[in-house]
CSV table of C-alpha atoms in Angstrom, one decimal:
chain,number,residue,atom,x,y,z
A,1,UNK,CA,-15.8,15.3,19.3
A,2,UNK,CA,-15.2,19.0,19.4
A,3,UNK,CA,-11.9,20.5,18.5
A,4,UNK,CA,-11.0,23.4,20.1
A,5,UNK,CA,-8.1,25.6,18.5
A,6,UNK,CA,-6.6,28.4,20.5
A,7,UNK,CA,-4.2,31.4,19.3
A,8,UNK,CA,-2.5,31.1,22.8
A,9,UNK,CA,0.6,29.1,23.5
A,10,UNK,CA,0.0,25.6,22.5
A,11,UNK,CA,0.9,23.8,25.5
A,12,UNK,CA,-0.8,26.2,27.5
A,13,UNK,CA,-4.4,24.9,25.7
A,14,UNK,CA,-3.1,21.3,25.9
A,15,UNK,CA,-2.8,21.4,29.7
A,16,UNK,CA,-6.3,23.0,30.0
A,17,UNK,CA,-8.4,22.1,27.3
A,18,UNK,CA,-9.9,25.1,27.0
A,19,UNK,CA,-8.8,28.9,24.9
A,20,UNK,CA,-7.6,31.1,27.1
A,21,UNK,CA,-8.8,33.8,24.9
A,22,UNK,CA,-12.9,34.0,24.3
A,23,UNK,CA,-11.9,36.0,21.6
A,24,UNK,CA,-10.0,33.2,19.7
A,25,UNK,CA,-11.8,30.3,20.5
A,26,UNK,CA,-12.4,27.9,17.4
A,27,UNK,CA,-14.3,25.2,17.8
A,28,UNK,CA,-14.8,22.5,14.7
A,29,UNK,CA,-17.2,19.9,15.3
A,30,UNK,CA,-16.5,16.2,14.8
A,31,UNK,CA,-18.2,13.7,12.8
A,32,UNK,CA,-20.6,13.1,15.6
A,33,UNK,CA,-22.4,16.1,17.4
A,34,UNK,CA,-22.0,19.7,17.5
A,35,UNK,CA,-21.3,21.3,21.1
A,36,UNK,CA,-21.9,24.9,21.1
A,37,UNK,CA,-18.9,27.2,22.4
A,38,UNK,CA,-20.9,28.8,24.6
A,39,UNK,CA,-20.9,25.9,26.8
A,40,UNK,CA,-17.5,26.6,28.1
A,41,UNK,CA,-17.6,30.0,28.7
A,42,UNK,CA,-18.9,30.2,32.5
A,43,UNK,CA,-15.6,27.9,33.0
A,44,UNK,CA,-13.5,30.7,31.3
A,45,UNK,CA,-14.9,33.7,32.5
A,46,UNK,CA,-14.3,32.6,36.6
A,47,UNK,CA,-10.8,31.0,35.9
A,48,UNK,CA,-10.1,33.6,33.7
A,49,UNK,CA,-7.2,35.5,35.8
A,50,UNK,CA,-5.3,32.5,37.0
A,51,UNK,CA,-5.1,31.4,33.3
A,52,UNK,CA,-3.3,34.6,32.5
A,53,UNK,CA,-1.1,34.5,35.4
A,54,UNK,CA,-0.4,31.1,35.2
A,55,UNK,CA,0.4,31.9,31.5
A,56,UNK,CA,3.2,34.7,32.0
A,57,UNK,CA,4.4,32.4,34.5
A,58,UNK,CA,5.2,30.5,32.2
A,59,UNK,CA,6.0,32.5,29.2
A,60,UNK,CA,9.1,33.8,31.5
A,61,UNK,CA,10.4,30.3,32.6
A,62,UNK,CA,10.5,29.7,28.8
A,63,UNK,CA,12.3,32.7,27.9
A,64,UNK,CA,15.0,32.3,30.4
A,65,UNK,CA,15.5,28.7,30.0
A,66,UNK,CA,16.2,29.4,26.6
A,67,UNK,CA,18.5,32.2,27.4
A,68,UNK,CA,20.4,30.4,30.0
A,69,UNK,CA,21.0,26.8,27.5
A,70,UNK,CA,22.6,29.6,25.1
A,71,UNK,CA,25.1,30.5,27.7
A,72,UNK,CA,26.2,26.9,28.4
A,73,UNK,CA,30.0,26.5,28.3
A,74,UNK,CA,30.6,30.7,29.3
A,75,UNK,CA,31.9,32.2,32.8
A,76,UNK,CA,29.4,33.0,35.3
A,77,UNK,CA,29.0,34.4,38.4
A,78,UNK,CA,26.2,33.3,40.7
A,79,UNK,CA,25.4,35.7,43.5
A,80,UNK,CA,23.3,33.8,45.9
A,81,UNK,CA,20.4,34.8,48.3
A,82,UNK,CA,22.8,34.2,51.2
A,83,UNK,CA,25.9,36.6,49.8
A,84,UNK,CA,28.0,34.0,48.5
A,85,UNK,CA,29.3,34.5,45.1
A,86,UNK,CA,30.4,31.4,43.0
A,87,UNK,CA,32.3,31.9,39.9
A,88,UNK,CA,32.3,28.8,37.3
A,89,UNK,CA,31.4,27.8,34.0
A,90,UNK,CA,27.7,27.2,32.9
A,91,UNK,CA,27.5,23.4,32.4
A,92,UNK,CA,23.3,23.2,32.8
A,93,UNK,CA,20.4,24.7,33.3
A,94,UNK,CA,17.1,23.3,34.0
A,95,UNK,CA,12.9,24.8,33.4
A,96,UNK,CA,13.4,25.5,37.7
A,97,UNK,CA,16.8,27.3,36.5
A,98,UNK,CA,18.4,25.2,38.6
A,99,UNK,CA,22.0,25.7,37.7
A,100,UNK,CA,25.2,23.6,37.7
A,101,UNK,CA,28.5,25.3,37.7
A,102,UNK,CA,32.3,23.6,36.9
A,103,UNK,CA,36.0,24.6,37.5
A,104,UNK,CA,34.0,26.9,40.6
A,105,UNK,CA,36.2,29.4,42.9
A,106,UNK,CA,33.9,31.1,45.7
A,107,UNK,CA,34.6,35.1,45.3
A,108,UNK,CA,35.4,35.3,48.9
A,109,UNK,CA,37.4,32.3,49.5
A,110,UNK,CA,38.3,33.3,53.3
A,111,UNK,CA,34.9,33.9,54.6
A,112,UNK,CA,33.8,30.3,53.0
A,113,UNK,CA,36.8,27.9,54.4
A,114,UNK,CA,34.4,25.4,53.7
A,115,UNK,CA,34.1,25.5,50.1
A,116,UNK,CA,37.6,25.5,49.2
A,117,UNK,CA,37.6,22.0,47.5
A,118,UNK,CA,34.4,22.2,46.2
A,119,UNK,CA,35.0,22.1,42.1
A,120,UNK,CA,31.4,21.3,40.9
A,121,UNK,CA,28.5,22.5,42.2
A,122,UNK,CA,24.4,22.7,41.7
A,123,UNK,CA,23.1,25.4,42.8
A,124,UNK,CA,18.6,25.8,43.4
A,125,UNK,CA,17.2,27.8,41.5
A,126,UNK,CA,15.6,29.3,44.1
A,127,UNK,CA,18.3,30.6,45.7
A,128,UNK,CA,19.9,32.3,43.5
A,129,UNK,CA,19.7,36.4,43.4
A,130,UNK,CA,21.6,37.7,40.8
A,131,UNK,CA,24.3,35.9,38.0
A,132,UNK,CA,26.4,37.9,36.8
A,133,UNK,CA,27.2,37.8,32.9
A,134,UNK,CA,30.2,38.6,30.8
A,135,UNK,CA,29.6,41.9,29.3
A,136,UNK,CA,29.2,40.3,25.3
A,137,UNK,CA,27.2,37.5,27.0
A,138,UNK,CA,24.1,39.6,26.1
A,139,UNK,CA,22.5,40.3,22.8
A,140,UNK,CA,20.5,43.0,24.1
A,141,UNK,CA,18.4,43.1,20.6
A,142,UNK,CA,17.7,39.6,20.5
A,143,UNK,CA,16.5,39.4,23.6
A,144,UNK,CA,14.5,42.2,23.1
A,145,UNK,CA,12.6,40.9,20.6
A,146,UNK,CA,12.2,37.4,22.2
A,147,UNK,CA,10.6,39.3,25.1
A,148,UNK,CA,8.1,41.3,22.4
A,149,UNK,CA,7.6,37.9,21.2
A,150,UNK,CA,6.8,36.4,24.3
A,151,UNK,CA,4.5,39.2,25.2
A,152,UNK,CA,2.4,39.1,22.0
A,153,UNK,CA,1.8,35.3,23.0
A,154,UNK,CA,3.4,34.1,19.8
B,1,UNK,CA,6.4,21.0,32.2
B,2,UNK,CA,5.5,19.2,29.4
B,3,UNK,CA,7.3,21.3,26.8
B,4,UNK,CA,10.5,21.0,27.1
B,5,UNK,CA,11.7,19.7,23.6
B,6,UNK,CA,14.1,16.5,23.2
B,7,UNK,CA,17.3,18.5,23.1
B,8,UNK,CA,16.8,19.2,26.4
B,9,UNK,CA,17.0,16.1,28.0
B,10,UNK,CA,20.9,16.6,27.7
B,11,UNK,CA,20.7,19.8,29.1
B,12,UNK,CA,19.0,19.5,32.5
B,13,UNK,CA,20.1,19.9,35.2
B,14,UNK,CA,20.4,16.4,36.9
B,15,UNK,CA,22.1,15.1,40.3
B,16,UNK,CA,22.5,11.6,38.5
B,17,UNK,CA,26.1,12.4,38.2
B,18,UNK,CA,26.5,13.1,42.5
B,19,UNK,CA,25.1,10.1,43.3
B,20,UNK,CA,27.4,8.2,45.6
B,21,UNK,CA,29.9,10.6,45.8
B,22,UNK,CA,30.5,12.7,48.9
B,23,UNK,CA,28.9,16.2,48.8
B,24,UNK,CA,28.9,19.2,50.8
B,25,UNK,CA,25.9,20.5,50.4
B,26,UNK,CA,24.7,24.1,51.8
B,27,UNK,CA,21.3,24.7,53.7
B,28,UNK,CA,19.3,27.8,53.9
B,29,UNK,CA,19.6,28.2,57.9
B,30,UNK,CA,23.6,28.3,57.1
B,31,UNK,CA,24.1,24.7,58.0
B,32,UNK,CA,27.0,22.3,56.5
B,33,UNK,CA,26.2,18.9,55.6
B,34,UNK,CA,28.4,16.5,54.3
B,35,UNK,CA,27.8,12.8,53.3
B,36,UNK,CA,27.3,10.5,50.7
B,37,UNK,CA,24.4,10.9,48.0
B,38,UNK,CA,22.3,8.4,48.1
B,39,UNK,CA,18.8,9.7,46.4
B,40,UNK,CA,17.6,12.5,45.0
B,41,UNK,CA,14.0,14.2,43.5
B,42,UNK,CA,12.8,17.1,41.4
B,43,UNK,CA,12.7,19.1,43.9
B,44,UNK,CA,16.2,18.8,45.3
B,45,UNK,CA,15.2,16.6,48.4
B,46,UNK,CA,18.2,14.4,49.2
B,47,UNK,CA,19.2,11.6,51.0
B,48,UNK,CA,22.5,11.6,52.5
B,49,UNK,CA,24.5,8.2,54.1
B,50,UNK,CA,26.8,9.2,56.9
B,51,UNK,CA,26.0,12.8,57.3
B,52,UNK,CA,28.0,14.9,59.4
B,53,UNK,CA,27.7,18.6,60.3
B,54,UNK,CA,30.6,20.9,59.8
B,55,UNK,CA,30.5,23.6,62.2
B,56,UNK,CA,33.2,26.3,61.9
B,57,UNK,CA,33.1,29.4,64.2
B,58,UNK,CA,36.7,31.2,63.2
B,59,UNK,CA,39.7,29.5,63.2
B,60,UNK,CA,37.7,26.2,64.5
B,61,UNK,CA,35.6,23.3,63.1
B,62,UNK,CA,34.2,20.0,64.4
B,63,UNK,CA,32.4,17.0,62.1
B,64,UNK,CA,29.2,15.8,64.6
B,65,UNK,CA,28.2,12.8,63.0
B,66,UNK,CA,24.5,12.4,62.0
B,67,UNK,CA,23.9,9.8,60.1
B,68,UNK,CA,21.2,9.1,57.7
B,69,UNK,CA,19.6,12.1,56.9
B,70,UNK,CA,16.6,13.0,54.3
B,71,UNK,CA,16.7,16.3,53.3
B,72,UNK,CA,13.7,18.7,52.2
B,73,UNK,CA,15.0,20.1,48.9
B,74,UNK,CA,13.3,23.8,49.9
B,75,UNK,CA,16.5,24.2,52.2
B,76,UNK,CA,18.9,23.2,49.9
B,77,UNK,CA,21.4,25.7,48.7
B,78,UNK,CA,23.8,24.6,47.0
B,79,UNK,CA,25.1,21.1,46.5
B,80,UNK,CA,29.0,20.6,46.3
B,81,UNK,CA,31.1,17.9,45.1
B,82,UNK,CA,34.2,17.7,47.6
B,83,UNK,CA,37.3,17.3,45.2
B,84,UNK,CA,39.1,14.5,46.9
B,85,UNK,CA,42.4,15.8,45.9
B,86,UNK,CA,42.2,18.7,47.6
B,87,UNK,CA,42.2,19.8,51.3
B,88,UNK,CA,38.9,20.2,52.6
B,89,UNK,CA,39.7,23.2,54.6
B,90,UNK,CA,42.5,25.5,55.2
B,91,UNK,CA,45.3,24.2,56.7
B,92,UNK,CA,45.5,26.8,59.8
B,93,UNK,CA,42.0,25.7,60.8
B,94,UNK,CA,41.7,23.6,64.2
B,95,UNK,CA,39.6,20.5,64.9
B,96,UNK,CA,37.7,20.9,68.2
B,97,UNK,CA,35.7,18.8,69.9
B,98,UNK,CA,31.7,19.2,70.0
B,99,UNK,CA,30.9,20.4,73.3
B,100,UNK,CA,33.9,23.3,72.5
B,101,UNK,CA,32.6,24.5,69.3
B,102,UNK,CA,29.0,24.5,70.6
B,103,UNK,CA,30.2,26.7,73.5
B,104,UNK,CA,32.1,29.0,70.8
B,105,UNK,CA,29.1,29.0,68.5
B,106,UNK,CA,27.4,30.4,71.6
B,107,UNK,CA,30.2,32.7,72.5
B,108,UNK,CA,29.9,34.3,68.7
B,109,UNK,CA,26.3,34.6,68.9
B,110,UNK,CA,26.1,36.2,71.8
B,111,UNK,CA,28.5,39.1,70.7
B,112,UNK,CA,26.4,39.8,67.6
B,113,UNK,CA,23.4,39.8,69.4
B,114,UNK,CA,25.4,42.5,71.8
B,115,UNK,CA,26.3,44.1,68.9
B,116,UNK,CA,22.8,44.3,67.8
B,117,UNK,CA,21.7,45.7,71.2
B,118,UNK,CA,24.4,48.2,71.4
B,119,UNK,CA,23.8,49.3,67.5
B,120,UNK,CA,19.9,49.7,68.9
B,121,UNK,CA,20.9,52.1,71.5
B,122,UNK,CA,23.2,54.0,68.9
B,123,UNK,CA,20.2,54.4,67.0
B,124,UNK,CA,17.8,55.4,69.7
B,125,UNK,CA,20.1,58.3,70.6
B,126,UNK,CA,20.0,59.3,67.2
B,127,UNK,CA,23.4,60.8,67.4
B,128,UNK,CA,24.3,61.5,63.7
């Protein structure tokens, strides 16, 4: 059995199986027999850029998910892909950012008759374009240095 | 994603609590469904019981009844719960029937696409 240790994220390694760095791969042998490292190398070296994008990819989903859960209970605005601007309070978020919004008034209550008794809403991730923040919503240091943090890999 | 720690189960976002209620829900194309929430997937795919399309052009609206529709989450927008308490619309809004908002909805999209065209020509002549 061979044990391979990575200095990546860990559930990066778990999903693959393999380092994503050449430079940090570890591997401890078993109690049976040893397989050299080498071995996996040609599977590194040709998959080796859609590891790395698949792992900022996910580095930033993290990050944000993280972000948003802090900002659970605060007063949002959600500018959508399609104009319309919901204002609510945070009540979820989800790894897809997904988000779901309570106690919601549309920005532009004439021009969208049709939302006017819609209270609660979810709102796809995907649609979204901006959401707009309360001004001491932000610690602009500590997101700073979750982003270096991130970056590094750590 | 297989990270996501135990705390989190709380916090995600899940349509659990729309089911069987009725929703408005929003498509990309600009569409307004309305119906009952039946079902619902990761990927926001829905199943709605006694759908009906709200169109409104202006001052008008009509419900055309659909019923039973599956919806491809990629199109979703948003997803609305309709406060029961509260009036759907604005009061000065009329109900029309379907043939009459169809012919309005053509009507409106006809003058945009004029105004396209005559915004074309503007351009053309490049007079600023």
């Amino acid at each position: 059995m061979v044990l391979i240790l990575s200095l990546s994220l860990p559930p990066f390694s778990v999903v693959y199986g393999l380092s994503v760095s050449p430079i940090a791969l570890v591997s401890f042998a078993g109690d049976d027999e040893y397989t050299p490292c080498c071995e996996f190398r040609p599977n590194i070296t040709s998959n080796y850029s859609s590891f790395v994008l698949a792992v900022l990819i996910i580095i930033f989903l993290q990050l944000f998910f993280s972000y948003f859960k802090d900002l659970v209970g605060r007063e949002v605005t959600v500018e959508l892909k399609n104009d319309l601007a919901i204002r609510g309070t945070l009540h979820s978020v989800d790894q897809y950012l997904n988000i779901k919004l309570e106690n919601t008034r549309v920005v532009d209550q004439d021009k969208y008759p049709h939302m006017l008794s819609v209270r609660n809403c979810f709102i796809r991730g995907s649609v979204v374009r901006y959401v707009q923040l309360p001004p001491d919503g932000v610690d602009v240091d500590l997101l700073h240095d979750a982003t270096r943090r991130e970056a590094r890999g750590g | 994603m297989s990270w996501a720690g135990p705390e989190d189960i709380y916090l995600s976002t899940s349509l659990a609590s729309y089911l069987d209620k009725k929703l408005l829900v929003l498509l990309r194309d600009g569409r307004k469904l309305m119906g009952i929430l039946r079902s619902f997937d990761q990927f926001a795919n829905a199943v709605l019981e006694g759908a009906c399309e709200r169109v409104i052009v202006g001052e008008l609206y009509c419900d055309i009844p659909l019923g039973l529709y599956v919806i491809r989450g990629e199109n979703v927008v948003l997803i609305g719960e309709l406060d029961l308490e509260r009036e759907e619309l604005p009061p000065h809004m009329t109900c029309v029937s379907a043939a009459e908002i169809r012919r309005a909805q053509k009507a409106e999209r006809e003058a945009s696409d004029l105004k396209g065209t005559m915004r074309k020509r503007m351009e053309f002549l490049d007079l600023d």
